Amino acid sequence: MADPLLKVEDLKVEFPTRRGTLVAVDGVSLHIDPGEVLGVVGESGAGKSMTGNAIIGLLEPPGRVAGGRILFEGRRIDDLPYEEMRKIRGRHIGAIFQDPLTSLNPLYTVGRQLIETIRTHDEAVGETDARTRALGLLREVGIPAAEARIDHYPHQFSGGMRQRVVIALALCANPRLIIADEPTTALDVSIQAQIIALIKRLCREHGTAVMLVTHDMGVIAETADRVAVMYSGRIAEIGPVREVIKHPRHPYTVGLMGSIPKVGQRREKLTQIEGTMPRLNAIPRGCAFNPRCPKVFARCREERPDPRPTPGGAVACWLNAAAGRPA
Amino acid sequence: MSSAPRLVEITDLKRYFDVSSPWLNRVIEGRPRQIVKAVDGVSFGIAKGETFSLVGESGCGKSTVARLVVGLYPPSGGRIAFEGKEIGEDRTARAQVQSRMQMIFQDPYASLNPRWRVEDIIAEPIHTRKLIEGKKAIRDRVGELLSQVRLAPADMDKYPHEFSGGQRQRISIARALAGQPEFLVCDEPTSALDVSVQAQILNLMVELQQKFGLTYLFISHNLAVVFHLSTRVGVMYLGKLVEWADTAHLFERPRHPYTRMLLDTIPDLDLTGRQRQPVGGEVPSPINPPSGCSFHPRCPFATERCRAEPPNLRDVSGSSVACHAVEEGRI
């Protein structure tokens, strides 16, 4: 296999607070191949956005990368000085955030913002060429009447159209990797389907890899090649989408899949995972999922399971350990 | 459809909002008056013990219908009847009917007063309706309600910030149940929650419905949740009902092109490799809705008639559909 585009090894993100240090991401390892869509799914507080923010170097202080390494195209990027990282961000790694309104400057026309971004990343491009490219990008992301729309302000666009502009912005420098954090969450279902189709098409055409962070398993099923399921700052299970959705191995993934209502299968009750995800200051000993796990046994309460390989992926669960308990 | 006696009957319900510029701007700049027809002639009935769901995208008017039904907005036109009696202008009569309804809101962070203890929050309907007298008796009742929603009775001394989103939604449900309602209006009660917590709340709602014989009006944009929970489903688009039918029927044989489009957006979790055909376009502004059928600019089956004449709901083999193409047998 070729070298992965992005490699994250044992990443740890900490938040020092007055009442002790909170560990938001704890030993996450993953890789993304060129042109691949990796979904990262989890519930609020699972650490999925933190992982994405750590990769693009946008952790909110006092959050900091406390351990592990992030390698982009074989080069370590987690310890780069701010200005160095700024050059990578945008040009090599793009970002799409949840709320398209806060990602755009309300005081500039979308054309101005696109042209500025294009020229920042490629100083050789002149104003006229940049405008032509901006127009091309707007057309590519499916904005109707792009010639007129390029001179409009963000507030003149609808939510779905704004998200298209944000995607165009992320594509300005033709990055090799895009971190998309909940790109469809703020949108209506019909627009959501359009944006998913757009992201898929653009990845295919540009060969861009995407790390798609979302809480929505449906979006993952539609878009991703592989998926990492996060729980309490760790990866519970990672593998090909089909494998994880059809044959989940980690009890948390099993519960998560069962709790999603599905059209066509009428069930009296949805599978319920009792309780909630632990708070960062009260992560239990052993496996973080053990107090909610229907298959818990003694070892889970004592020792933390490390990810062990499965076909095409890995699962962090003692049930999957070779020397696990008798079935 | 169902011959059971209707608990709630809504006829030609309308709610218009004036969104005009201020008077001075209208006079000086000659701007016109602008009216949003948020709900524009919606009729449906809800039978006792069933769950009627309204689905649609943002701005379709589904939440406005919910607020009209419980009386948070006065309607601009049309009638709402409860057990066959119209809810009119008379304040005492209206208060009496409304005491049998309660509402659960979407945002469990905004709908609970952060300065009140859980006990006071849940006991408020008991106090206003004078259902129980005496401090001890009320505390016992609040404890009982908390156990019914699977929280500990000891939680009544805490404040809302001490709870997670799912637990807060349980508190909202306990508060609604405190008024001993027969009819609950639930406006997107799980859309702010994580899926595993959503499953807990949906299971709880089904359980309470069976236990107390509750009737639900359920508002949601999530079709899978609606499929799971409802007896009948109404689909709204730009202030109008475009189709309604029994749940199984609607999901198996959607008639209206908009319903078909909505069903097509449901993510495929079974990975059948089905190719989705995302429909282009977006919901137009409700200030200037398109002429004729308001879905025509996005509809692949639109004709001249659709552009000119608004369709009415008609019964078509088990569904009620407002679509010229369906009526003419073109689809």
XYZ file of C-alpha atoms in Angstrom:
658
model
C 0.000 0.000 0.000
C 1.179 3.513 -0.763
C 2.065 5.846 2.044
C -0.990 7.308 3.727
C -1.716 10.964 3.146
C -2.348 11.600 6.804
C -1.172 9.544 9.684
C -2.194 10.186 13.277
C -0.320 8.219 15.908
C -1.448 7.962 19.498
C -2.843 11.508 19.535
C -3.657 12.984 22.905
C -5.437 16.309 23.397
C -5.606 17.855 26.856
C -7.388 20.765 28.438
C -5.714 21.987 31.591
C -8.320 23.455 33.926
C -8.280 24.685 37.477
C -9.702 21.389 38.638
C -7.194 19.201 36.877
C -6.397 18.226 33.339
C -9.185 16.930 31.126
C -8.214 14.489 28.400
C -10.508 15.070 25.396
C -8.692 12.789 22.952
C -6.784 9.880 24.379
C -4.549 7.784 22.184
C -6.227 8.084 18.785
C -4.406 6.463 15.857
C -5.727 6.566 12.321
C -4.630 7.135 8.770
C -6.241 8.490 5.616
C -5.128 7.377 2.170
C -5.079 9.749 -0.807
C -8.571 10.220 -2.206
C -10.222 8.354 0.633
C -13.204 9.479 2.724
C -12.775 8.586 6.369
C -15.849 9.120 8.494
C -15.416 9.919 12.176
C -18.640 9.356 14.037
C -19.571 9.713 17.674
C -21.937 11.454 20.033
C -21.405 14.866 21.618
C -18.234 14.903 23.656
C -16.691 11.833 22.025
C -13.714 13.914 20.890
C -14.362 13.712 17.156
C -14.205 17.461 16.491
C -11.179 17.781 18.788
C -9.354 15.225 16.663
C -10.166 17.213 13.521
C -9.175 20.517 15.106
C -5.894 19.042 16.342
C -5.032 17.948 12.800
C -5.544 21.402 11.294
C -3.902 23.038 14.293
C -6.985 24.930 15.412
C -7.399 23.757 18.989
C -8.953 26.435 21.146
C -6.538 27.353 23.929
C -5.998 26.092 26.580
C -6.452 22.875 24.614
C -3.174 21.421 23.415
C -1.717 18.373 21.765
C -0.147 16.577 24.695
C 1.167 13.498 22.998
C 1.455 11.531 19.803
C 2.325 12.638 16.295
C 0.454 13.899 13.237
C 2.153 13.268 9.910
C 0.934 14.819 6.669
C 2.564 13.439 3.527
C 5.216 11.955 5.771
C 6.013 15.287 7.403
C 5.316 15.968 11.038
C 2.879 18.869 11.414
C 1.724 18.843 15.035
C 4.833 20.654 16.322
C 5.062 23.285 13.584
C 5.168 26.947 14.586
C 1.914 28.852 14.023
C 3.026 30.610 10.813
C 4.290 27.384 9.254
C 1.030 25.632 10.044
C -0.909 28.546 8.583
C 0.728 27.888 5.222
C -0.285 24.251 5.286
C -3.794 25.016 6.402
C -5.898 26.026 3.426
C -3.293 25.158 0.817
C -2.788 21.501 1.700
C -5.479 20.836 4.254
C -8.817 22.567 3.783
C -11.606 22.865 6.302
C -15.398 22.967 6.149
C -17.270 23.754 9.334
C -20.803 23.175 10.485
C -22.145 26.688 10.358
C -21.594 28.260 6.946
C -22.542 31.714 8.206
C -19.689 31.936 10.689
C -17.179 30.600 8.160
C -17.800 33.522 5.815
C -17.017 37.169 6.380
C -20.336 39.034 6.231
C -18.661 42.284 5.080
C -17.116 40.965 1.869
C -18.758 39.593 -1.237
C -18.209 35.876 -1.742
C -16.178 36.694 -4.855
C -13.814 38.927 -2.840
C -13.337 36.125 -0.293
C -12.671 33.518 -2.961
C -10.250 35.747 -4.894
C -8.384 36.690 -1.736
C -8.053 33.046 -0.733
C -6.869 32.007 -4.186
C -4.262 34.789 -4.287
C -3.068 34.154 -0.734
C -2.248 30.583 -1.596
C -0.839 31.290 -5.026
C 0.781 34.692 -5.278
C 1.486 34.293 -8.992
C -2.201 34.509 -9.858
C -3.458 37.910 -10.982
C -6.748 39.508 -10.000
C -8.501 38.705 -13.284
C -7.311 35.104 -13.380
C -8.314 34.643 -9.764
C -11.804 35.926 -10.555
C -12.115 33.519 -13.445
C -11.067 30.697 -11.170
C -13.485 31.826 -8.455
C -16.279 31.789 -11.012
C -15.280 28.305 -12.107
C -15.317 27.110 -8.510
C -18.771 28.579 -7.853
C -20.072 26.824 -10.966
C -18.409 23.616 -9.910
C -20.131 23.587 -6.520
C -23.450 24.162 -8.253
C -24.309 27.806 -7.643
C -26.797 28.892 -10.290
C -26.110 32.188 -12.135
C -22.574 32.288 -10.744
C -21.704 35.444 -12.760
C -24.269 37.427 -10.795
C -23.896 35.612 -7.490
C -20.137 36.185 -7.251
C -20.776 39.814 -6.291
C -23.329 39.005 -3.624
C -22.775 39.043 0.130
C -23.118 35.922 2.283
C -26.445 37.060 3.770
C -27.963 37.008 0.284
C -27.424 33.258 0.060
C -29.549 30.519 1.619
C -28.012 28.036 4.067
C -27.406 25.380 1.462
C -25.907 27.848 -1.017
C -23.671 29.282 1.707
C -22.353 25.822 2.482
C -21.589 25.448 -1.231
C -19.605 28.701 -1.092
C -17.703 27.391 1.943
C -16.884 24.228 0.009
C -15.692 26.362 -2.910
C -13.467 28.271 -0.460
C -12.021 25.023 0.862
C -11.256 23.946 -2.707
C -9.516 27.230 -3.686
C -5.995 25.906 -3.285
C -6.868 22.404 -4.403
C -5.899 20.821 -1.073
C -5.092 17.109 -0.802
C -7.142 16.724 2.373
C -10.306 18.386 3.619
C -11.462 18.183 7.214
C -15.246 18.519 7.106
C -16.747 18.989 10.557
C -20.510 18.330 10.504
C -20.861 19.928 7.045
C -24.533 18.981 6.663
C -25.841 19.208 10.212
C -27.288 22.716 9.936
C -29.071 21.951 6.661
C -32.483 20.621 5.703
C -32.681 17.000 4.604
C -33.107 17.678 0.891
C -30.194 20.143 0.900
C -28.180 17.686 2.990
C -28.499 15.079 0.244
C -27.363 17.640 -2.338
C -24.284 18.618 -0.295
C -23.319 14.984 0.324
C -23.563 14.269 -3.391
C -21.459 17.363 -4.082
C -18.706 16.404 -1.622
C -18.583 12.889 -3.067
C -18.348 14.141 -6.636
C -15.640 16.687 -5.841
C -13.517 14.103 -4.010
C -13.731 11.802 -6.966
C -12.876 14.482 -9.510
C -10.081 16.146 -7.553
C -8.762 13.077 -5.783
C -9.142 14.935 -2.486
C -9.210 12.924 0.706
C -11.829 13.885 3.278
C -12.054 13.400 6.994
C -15.777 13.649 7.570
C -16.638 14.347 11.194
C -20.317 13.849 11.992
C -22.766 12.450 14.509
C -24.975 11.125 11.723
C -24.412 7.497 10.796
C -26.620 8.035 7.735
C -24.220 10.596 6.280
C -21.325 8.209 6.907
C -23.143 5.325 5.229
C -23.739 7.460 2.157
C -20.314 9.000 1.870
C -17.420 7.330 3.637
C -15.111 4.487 2.638
C -14.015 3.727 6.166
C -15.398 4.842 9.498
C -13.965 5.393 12.964
C -16.464 5.200 15.819
C -15.328 7.326 18.751
C -16.364 7.058 22.360
C -15.039 9.072 25.255
C -11.950 10.333 23.437
C -10.894 7.002 21.996
C -11.588 5.016 18.864
C -13.892 2.156 19.805
C -13.940 0.650 16.370
C -12.517 1.483 12.958
C -12.993 -0.313 9.674
C -14.640 -0.336 6.243
C -18.102 1.269 6.383
C -19.917 -1.846 5.212
C -18.144 -3.998 7.780
C -18.809 -1.629 10.690
C -22.463 -1.001 9.810
C -23.417 -4.553 8.921
C -21.258 -6.395 11.435
C -20.419 -4.045 14.281
C -18.049 -5.676 16.744
C -17.833 -3.192 19.582
C -20.894 -3.293 21.880
C -21.090 0.502 21.638
C -21.331 0.367 17.838
C -23.928 -2.404 18.133
C -25.986 -0.238 20.495
C -25.532 2.867 18.375
C -26.714 1.119 15.209
C -29.697 -0.359 17.050
C -30.753 2.990 18.458
C -31.178 4.562 15.006
C -34.805 4.369 13.850
C -34.984 2.914 10.352
C -37.661 3.311 7.740
C -39.129 -0.008 6.703
C -38.405 -1.853 9.909
C -41.113 -1.226 12.428
C -39.910 -2.150 15.873
C -41.762 -1.906 19.159
C -38.692 -0.548 20.886
C -35.415 0.878 19.760
C -32.306 -0.663 21.234
C -31.386 1.436 24.168
C -27.937 2.093 25.575
C -28.625 2.937 29.179
C -27.020 6.019 30.674
C -24.939 8.649 28.918
C -21.352 9.110 27.859
C -19.196 9.870 30.917
C -18.062 13.429 31.464
C -14.402 14.130 30.818
C -13.703 14.494 34.525
C -15.313 11.173 35.382
C -14.093 8.661 32.826
C -14.340 5.252 34.447
C -11.423 2.922 35.005
C -10.818 0.203 32.473
C -12.873 0.453 29.291
C -14.704 3.812 29.250
C -17.851 2.078 27.999
C -17.973 -0.551 30.752
C -20.743 0.964 32.947
C -23.132 0.989 29.954
C -21.976 -2.182 28.254
C -24.395 -5.126 28.172
C -21.512 -7.570 27.780
C -19.229 -6.248 30.502
C -17.043 -8.673 32.428
C -14.390 -8.358 35.112
C -11.462 -7.473 32.882
C -13.341 -4.518 31.309
C -13.567 -2.798 34.689
C -9.867 -3.132 35.368
C -7.900 -2.827 32.164
C -8.316 -0.516 29.237
C -8.516 -2.405 25.932
C -6.202 -1.270 23.145
C -7.308 -1.481 19.515
C -6.731 -4.959 18.106
C -6.813 -5.713 14.389
C -9.929 -7.033 12.676
C -10.388 -7.604 8.918
C -9.640 -4.153 7.492
C -9.773 -2.331 10.796
C -9.440 -2.507 14.550
C -11.637 -2.827 17.635
C -10.829 -1.769 21.176
C -12.821 -4.323 23.143
C -11.823 -7.246 25.302
C -14.476 -9.367 23.569
C -12.335 -9.170 20.469
C -9.106 -10.063 22.250
C -7.585 -13.392 21.329
C -7.183 -14.216 24.989
C -10.654 -12.939 25.814
C -13.155 -14.674 28.022
C -14.767 -17.881 26.874
C -17.642 -17.174 24.521
C -59.453 6.932 7.143
C -59.902 5.970 10.772
C -63.428 6.031 12.077
C -62.375 6.460 15.711
C -63.784 9.601 17.319
C -61.566 12.571 16.653
C -59.967 14.098 19.714
C -58.655 17.075 17.811
C -60.096 18.383 14.573
C -58.384 21.148 12.678
C -60.199 22.827 9.828
C -58.732 25.284 7.352
C -56.275 26.596 9.930
C -54.436 29.758 8.945
C -51.764 31.880 10.519
C -50.334 34.919 8.787
C -47.430 36.978 10.082
C -46.911 40.606 9.161
C -43.245 41.027 8.244
C -43.554 44.482 6.666
C -40.947 47.159 7.104
C -41.733 49.769 9.773
C -44.475 52.255 8.899
C -42.061 55.131 8.223
C -40.035 53.074 5.714
C -43.208 52.021 3.980
C -44.342 55.608 3.632
C -41.001 57.113 2.602
C -39.544 54.314 0.528
C -42.850 53.087 -0.770
C -42.246 49.523 0.405
C -45.298 47.314 0.351
C -46.858 45.436 3.210
C -45.512 41.922 3.401
C -47.394 38.989 4.822
C -45.963 35.526 5.410
C -48.584 32.847 5.194
C -46.858 30.486 7.632
C -49.868 28.197 7.798
C -52.290 28.526 4.932
C -55.394 26.405 5.168
C -54.380 23.209 6.938
C -56.999 20.620 7.909
C -56.552 17.303 9.665
C -57.960 15.299 12.556
C -56.257 13.326 15.280
C -57.979 10.286 16.749
C -57.736 9.458 20.436
C -54.655 7.454 21.334
C -52.894 7.865 18.013
C -49.744 9.715 17.015
C -50.185 12.136 14.155
C -46.926 13.453 12.771
C -46.229 16.503 10.677
C -43.015 16.422 8.645
C -41.416 18.991 6.435
C -38.342 21.136 6.020
C -37.556 24.395 7.824
C -40.114 27.058 7.145
C -42.908 24.723 6.098
C -45.063 25.831 9.039
C -45.099 22.621 11.050
C -44.017 24.258 14.316
C -46.505 27.068 13.774
C -49.278 24.479 13.557
C -48.082 23.015 16.875
C -48.158 26.427 18.518
C -51.579 27.219 17.111
C -53.005 23.965 18.410
C -51.913 24.571 22.002
C -52.934 28.220 21.780
C -49.515 29.885 21.881
C -50.545 31.837 18.792
C -54.066 32.916 17.957
C -55.035 31.651 14.488
C -55.661 34.123 11.658
C -58.441 31.907 10.402
C -59.920 28.448 10.630
C -61.088 26.325 13.521
C -59.574 24.011 16.106
C -62.004 21.689 17.838
C -61.259 19.508 20.850
C -63.652 16.594 21.439
C -65.981 18.144 18.911
C -66.152 21.500 20.700
C -64.593 24.454 18.994
C -61.926 26.289 20.948
C -63.274 29.801 20.631
C -62.630 33.224 22.042
C -64.132 32.589 25.457
C -61.206 32.634 27.866
C -62.497 30.315 30.585
C -63.663 27.699 28.107
C -60.357 27.941 26.295
C -58.366 27.603 29.503
C -60.373 24.519 30.379
C -59.616 22.807 27.085
C -56.009 23.902 27.094
C -55.528 22.416 30.543
C -55.905 19.038 28.865
C -53.035 19.701 26.458
C -49.332 20.134 27.071
C -46.359 20.841 24.892
C -42.779 19.554 24.788
C -40.282 21.809 23.066
C -37.229 21.147 20.959
C -34.506 22.792 22.983
C -34.216 21.316 26.472
C -31.756 24.081 27.358
C -34.104 26.964 26.597
C -37.354 25.436 27.820
C -36.418 25.007 31.489
C -35.957 28.027 33.748
C -32.319 27.851 34.933
C -33.131 29.582 38.233
C -35.808 27.131 39.288
C -35.269 23.816 40.970
C -36.576 20.775 39.136
C -39.263 20.413 41.789
C -40.639 23.881 41.072
C -40.452 23.342 37.325
C -42.409 20.118 37.435
C -44.858 21.337 40.099
C -45.829 24.463 38.169
C -48.737 22.893 36.245
C -49.888 21.290 39.515
C -49.959 24.703 41.185
C -51.637 26.581 38.340
C -54.338 23.945 37.911
C -54.627 23.335 41.677
C -54.454 19.588 41.033
C -52.984 18.716 44.415
C -52.887 20.725 47.640
C -50.214 20.581 50.314
C -46.444 20.747 50.087
C -45.804 17.136 51.034
C -48.359 15.763 48.596
C -46.930 17.838 45.765
C -43.392 16.678 46.549
C -44.564 13.083 46.488
C -46.270 13.636 43.144
C -43.128 15.256 41.666
C -41.076 12.294 42.886
C -43.535 9.919 41.251
C -43.376 11.851 37.969
C -39.581 11.783 38.046
C -39.605 7.998 38.475
C -42.012 7.707 35.565
C -39.486 9.404 33.287
C -36.657 7.295 34.775
C -34.993 9.950 36.873
C -34.415 9.651 40.611
C -36.945 11.367 42.916
C -33.939 12.922 44.694
C -33.193 14.858 41.485
C -35.993 17.288 42.324
C -33.679 19.386 44.488
C -31.240 20.015 41.633
C -31.133 22.792 39.045
C -31.435 22.211 35.274
C -27.729 22.878 34.604
C -26.864 19.739 36.542
C -28.506 17.575 33.893
C -27.535 16.458 30.398
C -29.673 17.232 27.349
C -31.499 13.907 27.467
C -32.196 14.223 31.185
C -33.513 17.742 30.662
C -35.881 16.463 28.016
C -37.088 13.894 30.572
C -37.746 16.776 32.976
C -39.756 18.548 30.235
C -41.789 15.389 29.765
C -42.369 15.078 33.518
C -43.528 18.698 33.581
C -45.920 18.030 30.722
C -47.284 14.938 32.458
C -47.770 16.863 35.712
C -50.743 18.647 34.187
C -52.382 15.250 33.513
C -52.913 15.994 29.850
C -54.649 13.770 27.335
C -53.025 15.396 24.371
C -49.317 16.159 23.992
C -47.863 18.361 21.294
C -44.203 17.482 20.774
C -42.213 19.921 18.664
C -39.014 18.154 17.548
C -38.440 16.722 21.045
C -35.385 14.684 20.054
C -33.663 16.713 17.349
C -31.244 18.333 19.800
C -30.220 14.949 21.223
C -27.634 12.327 20.330
C -29.005 9.173 18.695
C -28.557 6.874 21.685
C -30.316 9.423 23.897
C -32.963 9.943 21.216
C -33.709 6.213 21.372
C -34.196 6.456 25.146
C -36.605 9.386 24.815
C -38.586 7.809 21.946
C -38.942 4.549 23.885
C -40.092 6.523 26.914
C -42.675 8.417 24.849
C -44.110 5.184 23.432
C -44.246 3.653 26.901
C -46.018 6.677 28.409
C -48.480 6.767 25.535
C -49.494 3.173 26.187
C -49.602 3.676 29.953
C -51.706 6.843 30.006
C -53.545 6.546 26.688
C -51.999 9.764 25.423
C -52.595 11.282 22.018
C -49.579 12.866 20.332
C -49.140 15.520 17.699
C -45.526 14.974 16.756
C -43.551 17.517 14.754
C -40.298 16.418 13.154
C -38.069 16.738 10.138
C -36.625 13.260 10.691
C -38.541 10.765 8.580
C -37.072 7.702 10.262
C -38.229 8.930 13.671
C -41.654 9.716 12.238
C -41.890 6.253 10.690
C -40.987 4.659 13.995
C -43.486 6.591 16.081
C -46.562 7.577 14.105
C -49.941 6.167 13.253
C -50.502 8.724 10.512
C -48.247 11.240 8.827
C -48.913 14.587 7.175
C -46.321 16.166 4.890
C -46.167 19.952 4.841
C -44.655 22.257 2.244
C -44.763 26.046 2.447
C -47.661 26.290 4.863
C -49.836 23.626 3.277
C -50.441 19.928 3.768
C -49.478 18.291 0.498
C -50.184 14.694 1.484
C -51.320 12.645 4.431
C -51.883 8.924 4.939
C -51.381 6.033 7.328
C -47.689 5.699 8.120
C -47.079 2.354 6.401
C -49.023 3.481 3.347
C -47.242 6.811 3.028
C -43.809 5.243 3.236
C -44.676 2.409 0.864
C -46.644 4.362 -1.694
C -45.726 8.052 -1.507
C -47.829 9.911 -4.072
C -46.883 13.569 -3.969
C -43.590 14.387 -5.755
C -42.410 16.267 -2.660
C -43.069 13.265 -0.414
C -41.165 11.081 -2.871
C -38.292 13.529 -2.795
C -38.253 13.590 1.009
C -38.280 9.796 1.202
C -35.431 9.685 -1.263
C -33.267 11.764 1.069
C -33.347 9.146 3.830
C -29.803 7.834 4.167
C -29.416 4.227 3.201
C -28.151 2.438 6.289
C -28.628 -0.987 4.766
C -26.028 -0.151 2.125
C -28.061 -1.512 -0.730
C -26.089 0.732 -3.042
C -29.270 2.551 -4.033
C -28.452 5.627 -6.089
C -30.151 8.690 -4.770
C -31.446 11.358 -7.088
C -31.106 14.544 -5.092
C -33.778 16.966 -6.231
C -32.389 20.332 -7.148
C -33.538 23.607 -5.733
C -34.500 24.767 -2.291
C -37.612 25.725 -0.409
C -38.588 29.130 -1.826
C -39.181 32.159 0.362
C -42.612 31.971 2.005
C -42.948 35.754 1.524
C -43.385 35.325 -2.222
C -44.458 31.730 -2.698
C -44.633 30.481 -6.285
C -47.981 30.715 -8.047
C -50.216 27.708 -8.377
C -48.780 24.655 -6.654
C -45.930 26.032 -4.546
C -43.798 22.969 -5.300
C -43.911 23.452 -9.083
C -40.465 25.091 -9.528
C -38.803 21.946 -8.104
C -41.236 19.406 -9.479
C -40.229 17.202 -12.429
C -43.896 16.691 -13.339
C -45.019 20.333 -13.381
C -47.293 21.522 -16.183
C -49.041 24.781 -17.063
C -51.903 23.893 -14.768
C -49.518 23.411 -11.818
C -48.078 26.872 -12.420
C -51.494 28.486 -12.467
C -53.879 26.651 -10.188
C -53.199 25.579 -6.593
C -54.197 21.922 -6.100
C -56.546 20.767 -3.338
C -56.282 17.660 -1.203
C -58.087 14.718 -2.790
C -58.431 11.128 -1.657
C -56.422 8.794 -3.844
C -56.421 5.111 -2.849
C -55.677 5.448 0.841
C -53.876 8.784 0.768
C -54.953 12.378 0.644
C -52.832 14.175 -1.945
C -52.752 17.739 -3.242
C -51.234 17.283 -6.682
C -52.574 17.847 -10.195
C -50.279 15.208 -11.662
C -51.592 12.544 -9.290
C -55.180 13.634 -9.901
C -54.709 13.497 -13.679
C -53.118 10.087 -13.355
C -49.817 11.268 -14.821
C -47.835 9.793 -11.910
